[in-house]
mmCIF file of N, CA and C in Angstrom:
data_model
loop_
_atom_site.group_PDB
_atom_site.id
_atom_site.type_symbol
_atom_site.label_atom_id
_atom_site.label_comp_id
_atom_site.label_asym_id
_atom_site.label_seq_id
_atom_site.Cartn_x
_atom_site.Cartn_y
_atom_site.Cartn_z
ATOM 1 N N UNK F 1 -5.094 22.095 2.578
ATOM 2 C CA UNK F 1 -4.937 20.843 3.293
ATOM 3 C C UNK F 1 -5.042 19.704 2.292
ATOM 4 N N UNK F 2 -4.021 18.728 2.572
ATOM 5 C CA UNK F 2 -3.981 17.958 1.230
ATOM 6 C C UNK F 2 -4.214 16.520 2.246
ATOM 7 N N UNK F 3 -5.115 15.911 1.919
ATOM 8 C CA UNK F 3 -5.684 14.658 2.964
ATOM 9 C C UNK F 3 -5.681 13.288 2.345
ATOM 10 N N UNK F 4 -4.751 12.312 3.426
ATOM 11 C CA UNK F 4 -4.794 10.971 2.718
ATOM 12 C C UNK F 4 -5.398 9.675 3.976
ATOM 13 N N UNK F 5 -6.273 9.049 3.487
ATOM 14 C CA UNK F 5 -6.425 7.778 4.092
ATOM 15 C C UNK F 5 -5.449 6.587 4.036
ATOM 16 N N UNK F 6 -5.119 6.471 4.905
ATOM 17 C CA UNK F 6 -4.021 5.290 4.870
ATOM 18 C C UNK F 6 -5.278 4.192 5.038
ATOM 19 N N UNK F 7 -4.648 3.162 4.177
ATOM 20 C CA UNK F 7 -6.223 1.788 4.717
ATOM 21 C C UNK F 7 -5.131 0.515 4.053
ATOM 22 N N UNK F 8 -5.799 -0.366 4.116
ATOM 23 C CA UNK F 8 -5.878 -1.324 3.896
ATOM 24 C C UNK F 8 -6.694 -2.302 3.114
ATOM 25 N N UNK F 9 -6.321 -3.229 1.707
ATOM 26 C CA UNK F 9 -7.290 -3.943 1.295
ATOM 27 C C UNK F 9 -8.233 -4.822 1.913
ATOM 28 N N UNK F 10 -9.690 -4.924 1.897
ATOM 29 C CA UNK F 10 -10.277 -6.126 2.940
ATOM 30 C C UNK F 10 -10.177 -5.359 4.022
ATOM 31 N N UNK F 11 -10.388 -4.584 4.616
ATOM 32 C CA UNK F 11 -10.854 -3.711 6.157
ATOM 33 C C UNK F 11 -11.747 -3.179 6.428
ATOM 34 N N UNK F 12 -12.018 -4.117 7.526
ATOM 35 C CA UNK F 12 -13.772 -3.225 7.728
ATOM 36 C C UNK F 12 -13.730 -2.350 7.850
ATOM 37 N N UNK F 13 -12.743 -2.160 8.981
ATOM 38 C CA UNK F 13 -12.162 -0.684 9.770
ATOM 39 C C UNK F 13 -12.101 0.475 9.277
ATOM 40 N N UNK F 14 -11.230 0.044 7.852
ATOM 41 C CA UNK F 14 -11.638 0.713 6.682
ATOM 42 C C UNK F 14 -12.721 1.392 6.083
ATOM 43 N N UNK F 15 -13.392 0.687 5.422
ATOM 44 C CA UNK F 15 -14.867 0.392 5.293
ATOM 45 C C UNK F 15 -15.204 1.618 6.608
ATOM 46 N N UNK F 16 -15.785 1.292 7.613
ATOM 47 C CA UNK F 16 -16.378 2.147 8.280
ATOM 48 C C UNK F 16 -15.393 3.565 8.513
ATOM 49 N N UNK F 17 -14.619 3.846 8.581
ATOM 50 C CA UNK F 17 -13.915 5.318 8.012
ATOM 51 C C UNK F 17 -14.373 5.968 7.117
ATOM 52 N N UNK F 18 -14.596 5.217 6.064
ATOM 53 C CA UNK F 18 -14.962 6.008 4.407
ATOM 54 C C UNK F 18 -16.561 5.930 5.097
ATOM 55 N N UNK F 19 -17.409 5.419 5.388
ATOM 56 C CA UNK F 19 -18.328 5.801 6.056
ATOM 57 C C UNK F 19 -18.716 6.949 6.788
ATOM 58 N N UNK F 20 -18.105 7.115 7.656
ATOM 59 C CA UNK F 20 -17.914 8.532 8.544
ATOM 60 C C UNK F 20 -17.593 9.220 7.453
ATOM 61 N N UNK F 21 -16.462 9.218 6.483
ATOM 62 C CA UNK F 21 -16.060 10.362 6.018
ATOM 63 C C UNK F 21 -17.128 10.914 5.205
ATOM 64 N N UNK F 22 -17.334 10.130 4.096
ATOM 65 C CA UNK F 22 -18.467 10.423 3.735
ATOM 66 C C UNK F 22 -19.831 10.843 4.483
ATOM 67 N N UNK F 23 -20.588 10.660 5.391
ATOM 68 C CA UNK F 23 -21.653 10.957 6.208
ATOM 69 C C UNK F 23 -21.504 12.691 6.541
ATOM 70 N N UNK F 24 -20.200 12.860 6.849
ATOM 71 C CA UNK F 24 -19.300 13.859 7.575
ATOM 72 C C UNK F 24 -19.205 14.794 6.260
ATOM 73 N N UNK F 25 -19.301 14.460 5.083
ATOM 74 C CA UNK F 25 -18.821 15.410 4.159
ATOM 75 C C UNK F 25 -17.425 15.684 4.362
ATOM 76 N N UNK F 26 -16.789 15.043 4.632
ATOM 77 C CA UNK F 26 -15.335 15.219 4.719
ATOM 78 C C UNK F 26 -15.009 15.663 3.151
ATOM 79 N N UNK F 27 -13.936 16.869 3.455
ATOM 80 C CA UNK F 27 -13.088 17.314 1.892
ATOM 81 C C UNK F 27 -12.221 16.107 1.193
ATOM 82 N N UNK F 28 -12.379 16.301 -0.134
ATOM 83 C CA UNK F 28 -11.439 14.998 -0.862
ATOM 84 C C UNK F 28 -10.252 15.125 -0.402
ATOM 85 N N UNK F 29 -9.918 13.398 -0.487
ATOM 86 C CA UNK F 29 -8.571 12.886 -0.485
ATOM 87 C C UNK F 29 -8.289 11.720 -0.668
ATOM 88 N N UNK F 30 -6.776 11.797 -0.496
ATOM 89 C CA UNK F 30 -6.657 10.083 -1.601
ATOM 90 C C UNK F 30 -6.540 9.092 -0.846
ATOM 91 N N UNK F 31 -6.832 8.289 -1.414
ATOM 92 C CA UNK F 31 -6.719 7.126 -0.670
ATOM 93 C C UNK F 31 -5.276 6.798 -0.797
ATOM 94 N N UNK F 32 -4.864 5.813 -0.022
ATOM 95 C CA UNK F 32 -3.494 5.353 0.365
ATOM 96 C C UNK F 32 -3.058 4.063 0.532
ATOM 97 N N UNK F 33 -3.133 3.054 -0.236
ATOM 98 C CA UNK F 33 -3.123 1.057 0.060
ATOM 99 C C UNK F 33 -1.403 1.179 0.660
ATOM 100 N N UNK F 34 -1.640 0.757 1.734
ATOM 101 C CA UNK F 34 -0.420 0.242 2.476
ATOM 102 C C UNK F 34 0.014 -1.546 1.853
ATOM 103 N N UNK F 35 -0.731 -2.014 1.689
ATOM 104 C CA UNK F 35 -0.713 -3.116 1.265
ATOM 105 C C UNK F 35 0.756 -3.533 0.388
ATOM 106 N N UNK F 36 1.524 -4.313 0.748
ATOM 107 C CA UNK F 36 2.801 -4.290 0.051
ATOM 108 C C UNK F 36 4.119 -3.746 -0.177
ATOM 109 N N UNK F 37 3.763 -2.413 0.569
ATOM 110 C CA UNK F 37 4.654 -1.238 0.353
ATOM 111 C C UNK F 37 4.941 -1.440 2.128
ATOM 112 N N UNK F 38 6.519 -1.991 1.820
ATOM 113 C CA UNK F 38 7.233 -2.166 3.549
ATOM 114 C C UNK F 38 7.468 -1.039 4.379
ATOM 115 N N UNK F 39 7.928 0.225 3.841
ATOM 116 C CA UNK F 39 7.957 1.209 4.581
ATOM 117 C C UNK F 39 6.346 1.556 5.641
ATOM 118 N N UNK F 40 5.057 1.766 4.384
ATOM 119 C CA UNK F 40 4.315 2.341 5.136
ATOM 120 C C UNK F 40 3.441 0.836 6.048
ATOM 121 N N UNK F 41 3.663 -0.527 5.333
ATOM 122 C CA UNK F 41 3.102 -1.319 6.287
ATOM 123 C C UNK F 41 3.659 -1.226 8.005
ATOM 124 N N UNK F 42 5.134 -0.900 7.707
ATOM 125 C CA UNK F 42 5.952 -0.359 9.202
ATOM 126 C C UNK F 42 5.440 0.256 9.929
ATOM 127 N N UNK F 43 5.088 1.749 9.542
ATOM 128 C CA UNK F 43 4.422 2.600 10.075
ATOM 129 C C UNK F 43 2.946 2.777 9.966
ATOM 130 N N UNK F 44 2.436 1.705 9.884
ATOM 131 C CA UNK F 44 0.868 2.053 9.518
ATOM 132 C C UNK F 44 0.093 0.760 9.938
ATOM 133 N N UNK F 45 0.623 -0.592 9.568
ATOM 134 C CA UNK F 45 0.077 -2.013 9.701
ATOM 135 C C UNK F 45 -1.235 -2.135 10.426
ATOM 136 N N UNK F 46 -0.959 -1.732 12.047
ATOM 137 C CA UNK F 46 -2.024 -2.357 12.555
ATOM 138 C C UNK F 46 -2.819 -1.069 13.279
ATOM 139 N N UNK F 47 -2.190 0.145 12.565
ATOM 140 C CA UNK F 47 -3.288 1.471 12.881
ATOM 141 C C UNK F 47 -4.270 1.743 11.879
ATOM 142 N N UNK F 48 -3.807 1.136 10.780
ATOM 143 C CA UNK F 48 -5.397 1.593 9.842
ATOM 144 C C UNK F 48 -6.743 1.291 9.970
ATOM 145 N N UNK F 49 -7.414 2.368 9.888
ATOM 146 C CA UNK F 49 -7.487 3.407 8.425
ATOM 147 C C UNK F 49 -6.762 4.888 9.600
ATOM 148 N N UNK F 50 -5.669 6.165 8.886
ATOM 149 C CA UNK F 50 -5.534 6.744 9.577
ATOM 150 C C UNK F 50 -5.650 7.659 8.603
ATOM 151 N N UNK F 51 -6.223 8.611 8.860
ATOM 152 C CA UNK F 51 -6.185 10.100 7.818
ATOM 153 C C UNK F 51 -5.184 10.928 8.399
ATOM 154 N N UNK F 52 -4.692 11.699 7.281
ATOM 155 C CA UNK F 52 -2.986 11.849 7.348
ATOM 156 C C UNK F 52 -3.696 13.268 6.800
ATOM 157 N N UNK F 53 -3.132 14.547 7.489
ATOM 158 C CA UNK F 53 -3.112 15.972 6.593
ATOM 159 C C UNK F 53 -1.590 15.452 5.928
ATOM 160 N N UNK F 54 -1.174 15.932 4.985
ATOM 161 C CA UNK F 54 0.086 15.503 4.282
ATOM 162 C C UNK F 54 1.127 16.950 4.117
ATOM 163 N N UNK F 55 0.332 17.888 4.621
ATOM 164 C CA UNK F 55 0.825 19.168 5.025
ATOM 165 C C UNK F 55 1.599 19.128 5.994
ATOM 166 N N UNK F 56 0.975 18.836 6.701
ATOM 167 C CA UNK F 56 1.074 19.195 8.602
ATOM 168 C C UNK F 56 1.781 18.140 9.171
ATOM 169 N N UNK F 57 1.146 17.135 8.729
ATOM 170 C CA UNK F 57 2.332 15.795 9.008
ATOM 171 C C UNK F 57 0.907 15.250 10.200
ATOM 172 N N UNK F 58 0.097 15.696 10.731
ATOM 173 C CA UNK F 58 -0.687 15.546 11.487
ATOM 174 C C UNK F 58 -1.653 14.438 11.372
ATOM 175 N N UNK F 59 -2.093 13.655 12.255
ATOM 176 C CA UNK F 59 -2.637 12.458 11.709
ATOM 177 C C UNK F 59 -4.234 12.136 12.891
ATOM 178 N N UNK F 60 -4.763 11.249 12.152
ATOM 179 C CA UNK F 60 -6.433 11.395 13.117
ATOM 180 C C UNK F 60 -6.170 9.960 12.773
ATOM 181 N N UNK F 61 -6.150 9.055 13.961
ATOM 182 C CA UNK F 61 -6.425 7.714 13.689
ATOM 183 C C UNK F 61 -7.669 6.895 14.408
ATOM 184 N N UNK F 62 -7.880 5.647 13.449
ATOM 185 C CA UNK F 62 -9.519 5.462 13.711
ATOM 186 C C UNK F 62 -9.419 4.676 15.279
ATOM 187 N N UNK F 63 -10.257 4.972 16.060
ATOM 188 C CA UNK F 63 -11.675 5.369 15.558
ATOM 189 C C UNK F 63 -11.527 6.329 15.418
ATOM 190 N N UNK F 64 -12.879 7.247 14.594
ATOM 191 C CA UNK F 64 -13.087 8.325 14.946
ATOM 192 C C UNK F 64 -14.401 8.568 13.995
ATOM 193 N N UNK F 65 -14.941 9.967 14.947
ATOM 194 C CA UNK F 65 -16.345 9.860 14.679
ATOM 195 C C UNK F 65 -16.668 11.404 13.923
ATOM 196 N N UNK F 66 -17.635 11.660 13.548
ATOM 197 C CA UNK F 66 -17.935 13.074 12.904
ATOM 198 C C UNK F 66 -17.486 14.147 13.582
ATOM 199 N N UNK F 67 -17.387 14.448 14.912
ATOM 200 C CA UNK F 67 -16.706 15.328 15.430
ATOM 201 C C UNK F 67 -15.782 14.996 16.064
ATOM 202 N N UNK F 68 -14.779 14.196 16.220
ATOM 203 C CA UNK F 68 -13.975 14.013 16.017
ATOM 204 C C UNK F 68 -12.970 14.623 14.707
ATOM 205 N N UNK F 69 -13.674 14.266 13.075
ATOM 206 C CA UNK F 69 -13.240 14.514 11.834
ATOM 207 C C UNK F 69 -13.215 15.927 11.820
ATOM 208 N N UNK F 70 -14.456 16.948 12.320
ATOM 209 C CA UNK F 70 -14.495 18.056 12.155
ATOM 210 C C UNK F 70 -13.194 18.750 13.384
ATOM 211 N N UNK F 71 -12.926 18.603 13.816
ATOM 212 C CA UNK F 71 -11.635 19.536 15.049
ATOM 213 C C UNK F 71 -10.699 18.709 14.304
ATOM 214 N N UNK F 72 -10.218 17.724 14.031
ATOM 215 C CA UNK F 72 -8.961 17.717 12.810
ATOM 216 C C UNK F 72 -9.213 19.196 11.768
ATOM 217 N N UNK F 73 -10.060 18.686 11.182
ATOM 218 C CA UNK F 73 -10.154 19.597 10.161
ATOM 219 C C UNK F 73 -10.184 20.872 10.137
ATOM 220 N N UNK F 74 -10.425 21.378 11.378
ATOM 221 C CA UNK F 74 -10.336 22.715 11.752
ATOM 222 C C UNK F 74 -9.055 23.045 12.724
ATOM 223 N N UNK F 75 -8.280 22.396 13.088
ATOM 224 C CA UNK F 75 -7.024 22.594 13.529
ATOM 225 C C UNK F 75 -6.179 23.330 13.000
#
C-alpha cells in the first residue's frame, strides 16, 4: 500500500490529520501540497487533507478518526 496525504499549506485541517495519523501509528506516506498544481487543486481544493492509497485509487477523507484510519487500512 503506497499512501499519500493530499493537504494543503497553512491547514489546520491539515495539521490535525497528521495528528491522528501519527497518534494512530499510521504506515509512512508522502505528503502531497496541492498548492499551485491546477489539476489536483480541481480535484482536491476544498476536501483536504485526504489520504489517498495510490494503489487502489481509494481515498479516506477528513474527518477522520483512529478507527476510522484503521478499516481504511485494513480494507
Amino acid at each position: 500500500m503506497k499512501l499519500a496525504l493530499y493537504q494543503r499549506d497553512d491547514c489546520q485541517l491539515c495539521d490535525a490529520a497528521l495528528d491522528v495519523l501519527a497518534l494512530a501509528g499510521a504506515p509512512e506516506f508522502e505528503s502531497v501540497w496541492i498548492d499551485g498544481v491546477g489539476a489536483l487543486e480541481a480535484g482536491y481544493g476544498e476536501r483536504v487533507p485526504v489520504l489517498r492509497d495510490e494503489d487502489s485509487g481509494r481515498e479516506l477523507a477528513w474527518p477522520f478518526d483512529a478507527d476510522a484510519l484503521a478499516r481504511f487500512l485494513q480494507a
